[in-house]
Amino acid sequence: AQKITQTQPGMFVQEKEAVTLDCTYDTSDPSYGLFWYKQPSSGEMIFLIYQGSYDQQNATEGRYSLNFQKARKSANLVISASQLGDSAMYFCAMREGLNYGQNFVFGPGTRLSVLP
Amino acid sequence: GAVVSQHPSRVICKSGTSVKIECRSLDFQATTMFWYRQFPKQSLMLMATSNEGFKATYEQGVEKDKFLINHASLTLSTLTVTSAHPEDSSFYICSASQTDRGRGNEQFFGPGTRLTVL
């Protein structure tokens, strides 16, 4: 079964508008971390935001915020005031457990295109 | 911030040759390094996890003899694609983690190596 699901293969958003990228996850481990990464065409993986399973508040990092709904097992990424440079692939990832040596599981990704 | 480098960034080789890719953590000691493979328009697929001084743990379906991983020091891991064939052409990305460093326990990714086997 898929541990990370991203149901939107592609998304379009008008410049300066907000966009939400969906991510749902599946785990039975009470301790886990959720991550969002951006991958531009150059291929590098750029860390955006992190949410721990025990965090009480939704994570925010500048224009990025994570809408964490634990009961629904969703961790949607919200990008406010989209910029042309936000056009890229976006991956949701999960690390199960508290062991930092545990690998990440990545979702299939969402390609975001920001329109001028 | 933590920096991970990969070398080479791009390599083109003939079928049957072996290719070595290096992954280095430049400003921290990486307890664990991960090797991922990414096909065009697809997600990252974990190939193996390596801990310094131990044999790598390979994911199911990944040939150990084909993809040799050596994590000889806390700052260097190497992936050697032996007797490469065109189907091995892919984007290979390494990442590193450390127990007492990280923003939200993130993994730090290298810039990737694009391998093309002719």
PDB file of C-alpha atoms in Angstrom:
ATOM      1  CA  ALA A   1       0.000   0.000   0.000  1.00  0.00           C
ATOM      2  CA  GLN A   2       1.143   3.533  -0.739  1.00  0.00           C
ATOM      3  CA  LYS A   3       2.466   5.213   2.355  1.00  0.00           C
ATOM      4  CA  ILE A   4       2.399   8.683   0.815  1.00  0.00           C
ATOM      5  CA  THR A   5      -0.257   9.758  -1.632  1.00  0.00           C
ATOM      6  CA  GLN A   6      -0.226  12.916  -3.679  1.00  0.00           C
ATOM      7  CA  THR A   7      -3.357  12.923  -5.793  1.00  0.00           C
ATOM      8  CA  GLN A   8      -2.493  15.917  -7.968  1.00  0.00           C
ATOM      9  CA  PRO A   9      -0.001  15.019 -10.715  1.00  0.00           C
ATOM     10  CA  GLY A  10      -0.066  18.600 -11.930  1.00  0.00           C
ATOM     11  CA  MET A  11      -1.351  21.929 -10.671  1.00  0.00           C
ATOM     12  CA  PHE A  12      -1.600  25.393 -12.162  1.00  0.00           C
ATOM     13  CA  VAL A  13      -1.791  28.609 -10.194  1.00  0.00           C
ATOM     14  CA  GLN A  14      -1.816  32.248 -11.161  1.00  0.00           C
ATOM     15  CA  GLU A  15       1.106  34.299  -9.969  1.00  0.00           C
ATOM     16  CA  LYS A  16       0.491  35.968  -6.581  1.00  0.00           C
ATOM     17  CA  GLU A  17      -2.316  33.575  -5.694  1.00  0.00           C
ATOM     18  CA  ALA A  18      -2.192  30.851  -3.049  1.00  0.00           C
ATOM     19  CA  VAL A  19      -2.132  27.140  -3.868  1.00  0.00           C
ATOM     20  CA  THR A  20      -2.592  23.981  -1.823  1.00  0.00           C
ATOM     21  CA  LEU A  21      -0.760  20.774  -2.667  1.00  0.00           C
ATOM     22  CA  ASP A  22      -2.331  17.667  -1.174  1.00  0.00           C
ATOM     23  CA  CYS A  23      -0.565  14.918   0.730  1.00  0.00           C
ATOM     24  CA  THR A  24      -2.022  12.033   2.685  1.00  0.00           C
ATOM     25  CA  TYR A  25      -0.004   9.444   4.513  1.00  0.00           C
ATOM     26  CA  ASP A  26      -0.399   6.048   6.084  1.00  0.00           C
ATOM     27  CA  THR A  27       1.431   4.835   9.148  1.00  0.00           C
ATOM     28  CA  SER A  28       0.716   2.976  12.362  1.00  0.00           C
ATOM     29  CA  ASP A  29       3.741   4.452  14.101  1.00  0.00           C
ATOM     30  CA  PRO A  30       2.720   7.212  16.550  1.00  0.00           C
ATOM     31  CA  SER A  31       6.062   8.952  15.985  1.00  0.00           C
ATOM     32  CA  TYR A  32       6.757  10.254  12.537  1.00  0.00           C
ATOM     33  CA  GLY A  33       7.895  13.299  10.635  1.00  0.00           C
ATOM     34  CA  LEU A  34       6.450  14.809   7.508  1.00  0.00           C
ATOM     35  CA  PHE A  35       8.518  16.811   5.045  1.00  0.00           C
ATOM     36  CA  TRP A  36       7.971  18.767   1.887  1.00  0.00           C
ATOM     37  CA  TYR A  37      10.703  19.165  -0.699  1.00  0.00           C
ATOM     38  CA  LYS A  38      10.844  21.193  -3.888  1.00  0.00           C
ATOM     39  CA  GLN A  39      12.702  19.861  -6.910  1.00  0.00           C
ATOM     40  CA  PRO A  40      13.301  22.359  -9.728  1.00  0.00           C
ATOM     41  CA  SER A  41      14.399  21.230 -13.166  1.00  0.00           C
ATOM     42  CA  SER A  42      18.026  21.271 -12.003  1.00  0.00           C
ATOM     43  CA  GLY A  43      17.257  18.206  -9.892  1.00  0.00           C
ATOM     44  CA  GLU A  44      18.341  19.398  -6.463  1.00  0.00           C
ATOM     45  CA  MET A  45      16.053  18.634  -3.557  1.00  0.00           C
ATOM     46  CA  ILE A  46      15.226  21.765  -1.593  1.00  0.00           C
ATOM     47  CA  PHE A  47      13.818  21.358   1.911  1.00  0.00           C
ATOM     48  CA  LEU A  48      10.727  23.476   2.498  1.00  0.00           C
ATOM     49  CA  ILE A  49       9.002  22.560   5.720  1.00  0.00           C
ATOM     50  CA  TYR A  50       8.740  19.923   8.449  1.00  0.00           C
ATOM     51  CA  GLN A  51       5.923  18.765  10.730  1.00  0.00           C
ATOM     52  CA  GLY A  52       6.430  16.349  13.578  1.00  0.00           C
ATOM     53  CA  SER A  53       3.628  14.042  14.614  1.00  0.00           C
ATOM     54  CA  TYR A  54       3.590  15.470  18.112  1.00  0.00           C
ATOM     55  CA  ASP A  55       3.699  19.097  17.047  1.00  0.00           C
ATOM     56  CA  GLN A  56       0.620  20.907  18.289  1.00  0.00           C
ATOM     57  CA  GLN A  57       0.758  23.741  15.811  1.00  0.00           C
ATOM     58  CA  ASN A  58       0.938  23.739  12.050  1.00  0.00           C
ATOM     59  CA  ALA A  59       4.417  24.420  10.743  1.00  0.00           C
ATOM     60  CA  THR A  60       5.147  27.627   8.857  1.00  0.00           C
ATOM     61  CA  GLU A  61       8.235  28.753   6.972  1.00  0.00           C
ATOM     62  CA  GLY A  62       7.876  32.069   5.212  1.00  0.00           C
ATOM     63  CA  ARG A  63       5.397  31.635   2.359  1.00  0.00           C
ATOM     64  CA  TYR A  64       5.043  27.932   3.113  1.00  0.00           C
ATOM     65  CA  SER A  65       2.656  26.513   5.666  1.00  0.00           C
ATOM     66  CA  LEU A  66       1.632  22.970   6.384  1.00  0.00           C
ATOM     67  CA  ASN A  67      -2.017  22.183   7.050  1.00  0.00           C
ATOM     68  CA  PHE A  68      -1.583  19.204   9.364  1.00  0.00           C
ATOM     69  CA  GLN A  69      -4.748  17.227  10.073  1.00  0.00           C
ATOM     70  CA  LYS A  70      -3.562  14.285  12.104  1.00  0.00           C
ATOM     71  CA  ALA A  71      -6.874  12.463  12.393  1.00  0.00           C
ATOM     72  CA  ARG A  72      -7.293  12.563   8.643  1.00  0.00           C
ATOM     73  CA  LYS A  73      -3.607  11.780   8.083  1.00  0.00           C
ATOM     74  CA  SER A  74      -3.131  14.677   5.771  1.00  0.00           C
ATOM     75  CA  ALA A  75      -0.300  17.184   5.522  1.00  0.00           C
ATOM     76  CA  ASN A  76      -1.133  19.607   2.765  1.00  0.00           C
ATOM     77  CA  LEU A  77       1.362  22.260   1.713  1.00  0.00           C
ATOM     78  CA  VAL A  78       0.068  25.776   1.251  1.00  0.00           C
ATOM     79  CA  ILE A  79       2.119  28.225  -0.775  1.00  0.00           C
ATOM     80  CA  SER A  80       0.960  31.803  -0.438  1.00  0.00           C
ATOM     81  CA  ALA A  81       1.608  34.555  -2.971  1.00  0.00           C
ATOM     82  CA  SER A  82       2.931  32.212  -5.655  1.00  0.00           C
ATOM     83  CA  GLN A  83       5.961  33.311  -7.639  1.00  0.00           C
ATOM     84  CA  LEU A  84       7.176  32.200 -11.051  1.00  0.00           C
ATOM     85  CA  GLY A  85      10.153  30.598  -9.348  1.00  0.00           C
ATOM     86  CA  ASP A  86       7.832  28.283  -7.458  1.00  0.00           C
ATOM     87  CA  SER A  87       7.286  26.261 -10.644  1.00  0.00           C
ATOM     88  CA  ALA A  88       8.791  22.850  -9.832  1.00  0.00           C
ATOM     89  CA  MET A  89       8.031  19.340  -8.650  1.00  0.00           C
ATOM     90  CA  TYR A  90       6.937  19.102  -5.046  1.00  0.00           C
ATOM     91  CA  PHE A  91       7.378  15.940  -3.000  1.00  0.00           C
ATOM     92  CA  CYS A  92       5.798  15.028   0.284  1.00  0.00           C
ATOM     93  CA  ALA A  93       7.857  12.605   2.375  1.00  0.00           C
ATOM     94  CA  MET A  94       7.538  10.767   5.661  1.00  0.00           C
ATOM     95  CA  ARG A  95      10.022   9.348   8.104  1.00  0.00           C
ATOM     96  CA  GLU A  96       8.541   6.809  10.484  1.00  0.00           C
ATOM     97  CA  GLY A  97       9.846   6.561  14.031  1.00  0.00           C
ATOM     98  CA  LEU A  98      12.302   8.739  15.901  1.00  0.00           C
ATOM     99  CA  ASN A  99      15.435   7.187  14.474  1.00  0.00           C
ATOM    100  CA  TYR A 100      17.190   9.809  12.397  1.00  0.00           C
ATOM    101  CA  GLY A 101      18.789   6.989  10.481  1.00  0.00           C
ATOM    102  CA  GLN A 102      15.421   5.885   9.204  1.00  0.00           C
ATOM    103  CA  ASN A 103      14.872   6.502   5.529  1.00  0.00           C
ATOM    104  CA  PHE A 104      12.259   8.729   3.979  1.00  0.00           C
ATOM    105  CA  VAL A 105       9.371   7.499   1.887  1.00  0.00           C
ATOM    106  CA  PHE A 106       8.449   9.886  -0.891  1.00  0.00           C
ATOM    107  CA  GLY A 107       5.140  10.494  -2.571  1.00  0.00           C
ATOM    108  CA  PRO A 108       4.810  10.533  -6.371  1.00  0.00           C
ATOM    109  CA  GLY A 109       5.048  14.299  -6.501  1.00  0.00           C
ATOM    110  CA  THR A 110       3.004  17.190  -7.855  1.00  0.00           C
ATOM    111  CA  ARG A 111       4.219  19.390 -10.669  1.00  0.00           C
ATOM    112  CA  LEU A 112       3.298  22.995  -9.972  1.00  0.00           C
ATOM    113  CA  SER A 113       3.221  25.518 -12.764  1.00  0.00           C
ATOM    114  CA  VAL A 114       2.873  29.188 -11.872  1.00  0.00           C
ATOM    115  CA  LEU A 115       1.331  31.251 -14.629  1.00  0.00           C
ATOM    116  CA  PRO A 116       2.266  34.912 -15.192  1.00  0.00           C
TER     117      PRO A 116
ATOM    118  CA  GLY B   1      23.630  25.000   6.708  1.00  0.00           C
ATOM    119  CA  ALA B   2      24.566  21.409   6.076  1.00  0.00           C
ATOM    120  CA  VAL B   3      26.014  20.795   2.635  1.00  0.00           C
ATOM    121  CA  VAL B   4      26.210  17.539   0.749  1.00  0.00           C
ATOM    122  CA  SER B   5      28.147  17.310  -2.479  1.00  0.00           C
ATOM    123  CA  GLN B   6      28.051  14.733  -5.212  1.00  0.00           C
ATOM    124  CA  HIS B   7      30.616  14.038  -7.883  1.00  0.00           C
ATOM    125  CA  PRO B   8      30.359  13.835 -10.799  1.00  0.00           C
ATOM    126  CA  SER B   9      27.205  15.803 -11.540  1.00  0.00           C
ATOM    127  CA  ARG B  10      26.880  14.194 -14.933  1.00  0.00           C
ATOM    128  CA  VAL B  11      28.480  11.163 -16.503  1.00  0.00           C
ATOM    129  CA  ILE B  12      28.142   9.468 -19.863  1.00  0.00           C
ATOM    130  CA  CYS B  13      29.699   6.058 -20.274  1.00  0.00           C
ATOM    131  CA  LYS B  14      29.716   3.085 -22.574  1.00  0.00           C
ATOM    132  CA  SER B  15      27.787  -0.045 -21.778  1.00  0.00           C
ATOM    133  CA  GLY B  16      29.825  -2.480 -19.706  1.00  0.00           C
ATOM    134  CA  THR B  17      31.930   0.072 -17.869  1.00  0.00           C
ATOM    135  CA  SER B  18      31.753   0.822 -14.148  1.00  0.00           C
ATOM    136  CA  VAL B  19      30.940   4.229 -12.766  1.00  0.00           C
ATOM    137  CA  LYS B  20      31.690   5.528  -9.282  1.00  0.00           C
ATOM    138  CA  ILE B  21      29.636   8.312  -7.718  1.00  0.00           C
ATOM    139  CA  GLU B  22      30.854  10.057  -4.586  1.00  0.00           C
ATOM    140  CA  CYS B  23      28.694  11.632  -1.925  1.00  0.00           C
ATOM    141  CA  ARG B  24      30.340  13.859   0.665  1.00  0.00           C
ATOM    142  CA  SER B  25      29.015  15.706   3.688  1.00  0.00           C
ATOM    143  CA  LEU B  26      31.105  18.858   3.693  1.00  0.00           C
ATOM    144  CA  ASP B  27      30.474  20.400   7.086  1.00  0.00           C
ATOM    145  CA  PHE B  28      29.097  17.638   9.253  1.00  0.00           C
ATOM    146  CA  GLN B  29      29.607  13.980   9.992  1.00  0.00           C
ATOM    147  CA  ALA B  30      26.964  11.826   8.405  1.00  0.00           C
ATOM    148  CA  THR B  31      26.038   8.844  10.512  1.00  0.00           C
ATOM    149  CA  THR B  32      23.759   7.542   7.819  1.00  0.00           C
ATOM    150  CA  MET B  33      23.705   8.093   4.101  1.00  0.00           C
ATOM    151  CA  PHE B  34      20.995   7.137   1.665  1.00  0.00           C
ATOM    152  CA  TRP B  35      21.107   6.474  -2.052  1.00  0.00           C
ATOM    153  CA  TYR B  36      18.067   7.166  -4.187  1.00  0.00           C
ATOM    154  CA  ARG B  37      17.310   6.644  -7.816  1.00  0.00           C
ATOM    155  CA  GLN B  38      14.933   8.790  -9.804  1.00  0.00           C
ATOM    156  CA  PHE B  39      13.630   8.015 -13.281  1.00  0.00           C
ATOM    157  CA  PRO B  40      12.275  10.875 -15.420  1.00  0.00           C
ATOM    158  CA  LYS B  41       9.009  12.297 -14.136  1.00  0.00           C
ATOM    159  CA  GLN B  42       8.975   9.867 -11.232  1.00  0.00           C
ATOM    160  CA  SER B  43       9.600  10.059  -7.532  1.00  0.00           C
ATOM    161  CA  LEU B  44      12.708   9.152  -5.581  1.00  0.00           C
ATOM    162  CA  MET B  45      13.097   5.463  -4.887  1.00  0.00           C
ATOM    163  CA  LEU B  46      15.363   4.393  -2.063  1.00  0.00           C
ATOM    164  CA  MET B  47      18.075   2.017  -3.206  1.00  0.00           C
ATOM    165  CA  ALA B  48      20.059   1.487  -0.039  1.00  0.00           C
ATOM    166  CA  THR B  49      20.925   2.823   3.377  1.00  0.00           C
ATOM    167  CA  SER B  50      24.502   2.903   4.531  1.00  0.00           C
ATOM    168  CA  ASN B  51      25.914   3.444   7.980  1.00  0.00           C
ATOM    169  CA  GLU B  52      29.580   4.210   8.437  1.00  0.00           C
ATOM    170  CA  GLY B  53      31.566   1.039   8.994  1.00  0.00           C
ATOM    171  CA  PHE B  54      28.703  -1.303   8.212  1.00  0.00           C
ATOM    172  CA  LYS B  55      27.498  -3.047   5.105  1.00  0.00           C
ATOM    173  CA  ALA B  56      24.774  -1.209   3.282  1.00  0.00           C
ATOM    174  CA  THR B  57      21.171  -2.309   3.607  1.00  0.00           C
ATOM    175  CA  TYR B  58      19.615  -2.673   0.189  1.00  0.00           C
ATOM    176  CA  GLU B  59      15.967  -2.315  -0.682  1.00  0.00           C
ATOM    177  CA  GLN B  60      14.139  -5.215  -2.198  1.00  0.00           C
ATOM    178  CA  GLY B  61      14.821  -5.542  -5.884  1.00  0.00           C
ATOM    179  CA  VAL B  62      18.128  -3.667  -5.815  1.00  0.00           C
ATOM    180  CA  GLU B  63      21.064  -5.835  -6.885  1.00  0.00           C
ATOM    181  CA  LYS B  64      23.856  -5.660  -4.328  1.00  0.00           C
ATOM    182  CA  ASP B  65      26.484  -6.829  -6.783  1.00  0.00           C
ATOM    183  CA  LYS B  66      25.383  -4.281  -9.345  1.00  0.00           C
ATOM    184  CA  PHE B  67      25.252  -1.277  -7.067  1.00  0.00           C
ATOM    185  CA  LEU B  68      28.198  -1.385  -4.698  1.00  0.00           C
ATOM    186  CA  ILE B  69      28.010   1.008  -1.780  1.00  0.00           C
ATOM    187  CA  ASN B  70      30.913   1.880   0.463  1.00  0.00           C
ATOM    188  CA  HIS B  71      30.546   4.172   3.477  1.00  0.00           C
ATOM    189  CA  ALA B  72      34.142   4.176   4.593  1.00  0.00           C
ATOM    190  CA  SER B  73      34.089   7.376   6.625  1.00  0.00           C
ATOM    191  CA  LEU B  74      31.616   9.688   8.305  1.00  0.00           C
ATOM    192  CA  THR B  75      31.890  12.136   5.431  1.00  0.00           C
ATOM    193  CA  LEU B  76      32.042   9.934   2.349  1.00  0.00           C
ATOM    194  CA  SER B  77      29.876   7.305   0.741  1.00  0.00           C
ATOM    195  CA  THR B  78      30.372   5.944  -2.748  1.00  0.00           C
ATOM    196  CA  LEU B  79      28.015   4.194  -5.134  1.00  0.00           C
ATOM    197  CA  THR B  80      29.600   2.145  -7.896  1.00  0.00           C
ATOM    198  CA  VAL B  81      27.425   1.026 -10.765  1.00  0.00           C
ATOM    199  CA  THR B  82      29.210  -2.034 -12.074  1.00  0.00           C
ATOM    200  CA  SER B  83      29.004  -3.119 -15.694  1.00  0.00           C
ATOM    201  CA  ALA B  84      26.519  -0.376 -16.442  1.00  0.00           C
ATOM    202  CA  HIS B  85      23.845  -0.904 -19.073  1.00  0.00           C
ATOM    203  CA  PRO B  86      21.427   1.544 -20.709  1.00  0.00           C
ATOM    204  CA  GLU B  87      18.664   0.585 -18.280  1.00  0.00           C
ATOM    205  CA  ASP B  88      20.869   1.904 -15.450  1.00  0.00           C
ATOM    206  CA  SER B  89      20.612   5.387 -16.908  1.00  0.00           C
ATOM    207  CA  SER B  90      18.955   7.494 -14.246  1.00  0.00           C
ATOM    208  CA  PHE B  91      19.336  10.353 -11.799  1.00  0.00           C
ATOM    209  CA  TYR B  92      21.087   9.191  -8.631  1.00  0.00           C
ATOM    210  CA  ILE B  93      20.735  11.269  -5.481  1.00  0.00           C
ATOM    211  CA  CYS B  94      22.384  10.783  -2.126  1.00  0.00           C
ATOM    212  CA  SER B  95      21.333  12.214   1.187  1.00  0.00           C
ATOM    213  CA  ALA B  96      22.835  12.299   4.638  1.00  0.00           C
ATOM    214  CA  SER B  97      21.535  12.554   8.151  1.00  0.00           C
ATOM    215  CA  GLN B  98      23.059  12.961  11.556  1.00  0.00           C
ATOM    216  CA  THR B  99      21.564  12.339  14.957  1.00  0.00           C
ATOM    217  CA  ASP B 100      22.324  15.686  16.532  1.00  0.00           C
ATOM    218  CA  ARG B 101      21.885  18.046  13.672  1.00  0.00           C
ATOM    219  CA  GLY B 102      19.151  19.072  11.397  1.00  0.00           C
ATOM    220  CA  ARG B 103      16.218  21.336  11.082  1.00  0.00           C
ATOM    221  CA  GLY B 104      13.342  19.085  11.935  1.00  0.00           C
ATOM    222  CA  ASN B 105      15.517  16.063  11.458  1.00  0.00           C
ATOM    223  CA  GLU B 106      15.686  16.608   7.747  1.00  0.00           C
ATOM    224  CA  GLN B 107      17.897  14.721   5.384  1.00  0.00           C
ATOM    225  CA  PHE B 108      20.412  16.812   3.485  1.00  0.00           C
ATOM    226  CA  PHE B 109      20.448  16.004  -0.189  1.00  0.00           C
ATOM    227  CA  GLY B 110      23.255  16.138  -2.676  1.00  0.00           C
ATOM    228  CA  PRO B 111      22.677  17.828  -6.040  1.00  0.00           C
ATOM    229  CA  GLY B 112      22.392  14.502  -7.834  1.00  0.00           C
ATOM    230  CA  THR B 113      24.294  12.688 -10.579  1.00  0.00           C
ATOM    231  CA  ARG B 114      22.803  12.131 -13.983  1.00  0.00           C
ATOM    232  CA  LEU B 115      24.086   8.871 -15.446  1.00  0.00           C
ATOM    233  CA  THR B 116      23.673   8.098 -19.121  1.00  0.00           C
ATOM    234  CA  VAL B 117      24.818   4.714 -20.379  1.00  0.00           C
ATOM    235  CA  LEU B 118      25.205   4.443 -24.132  1.00  0.00           C
TER     236      LEU B 118
END
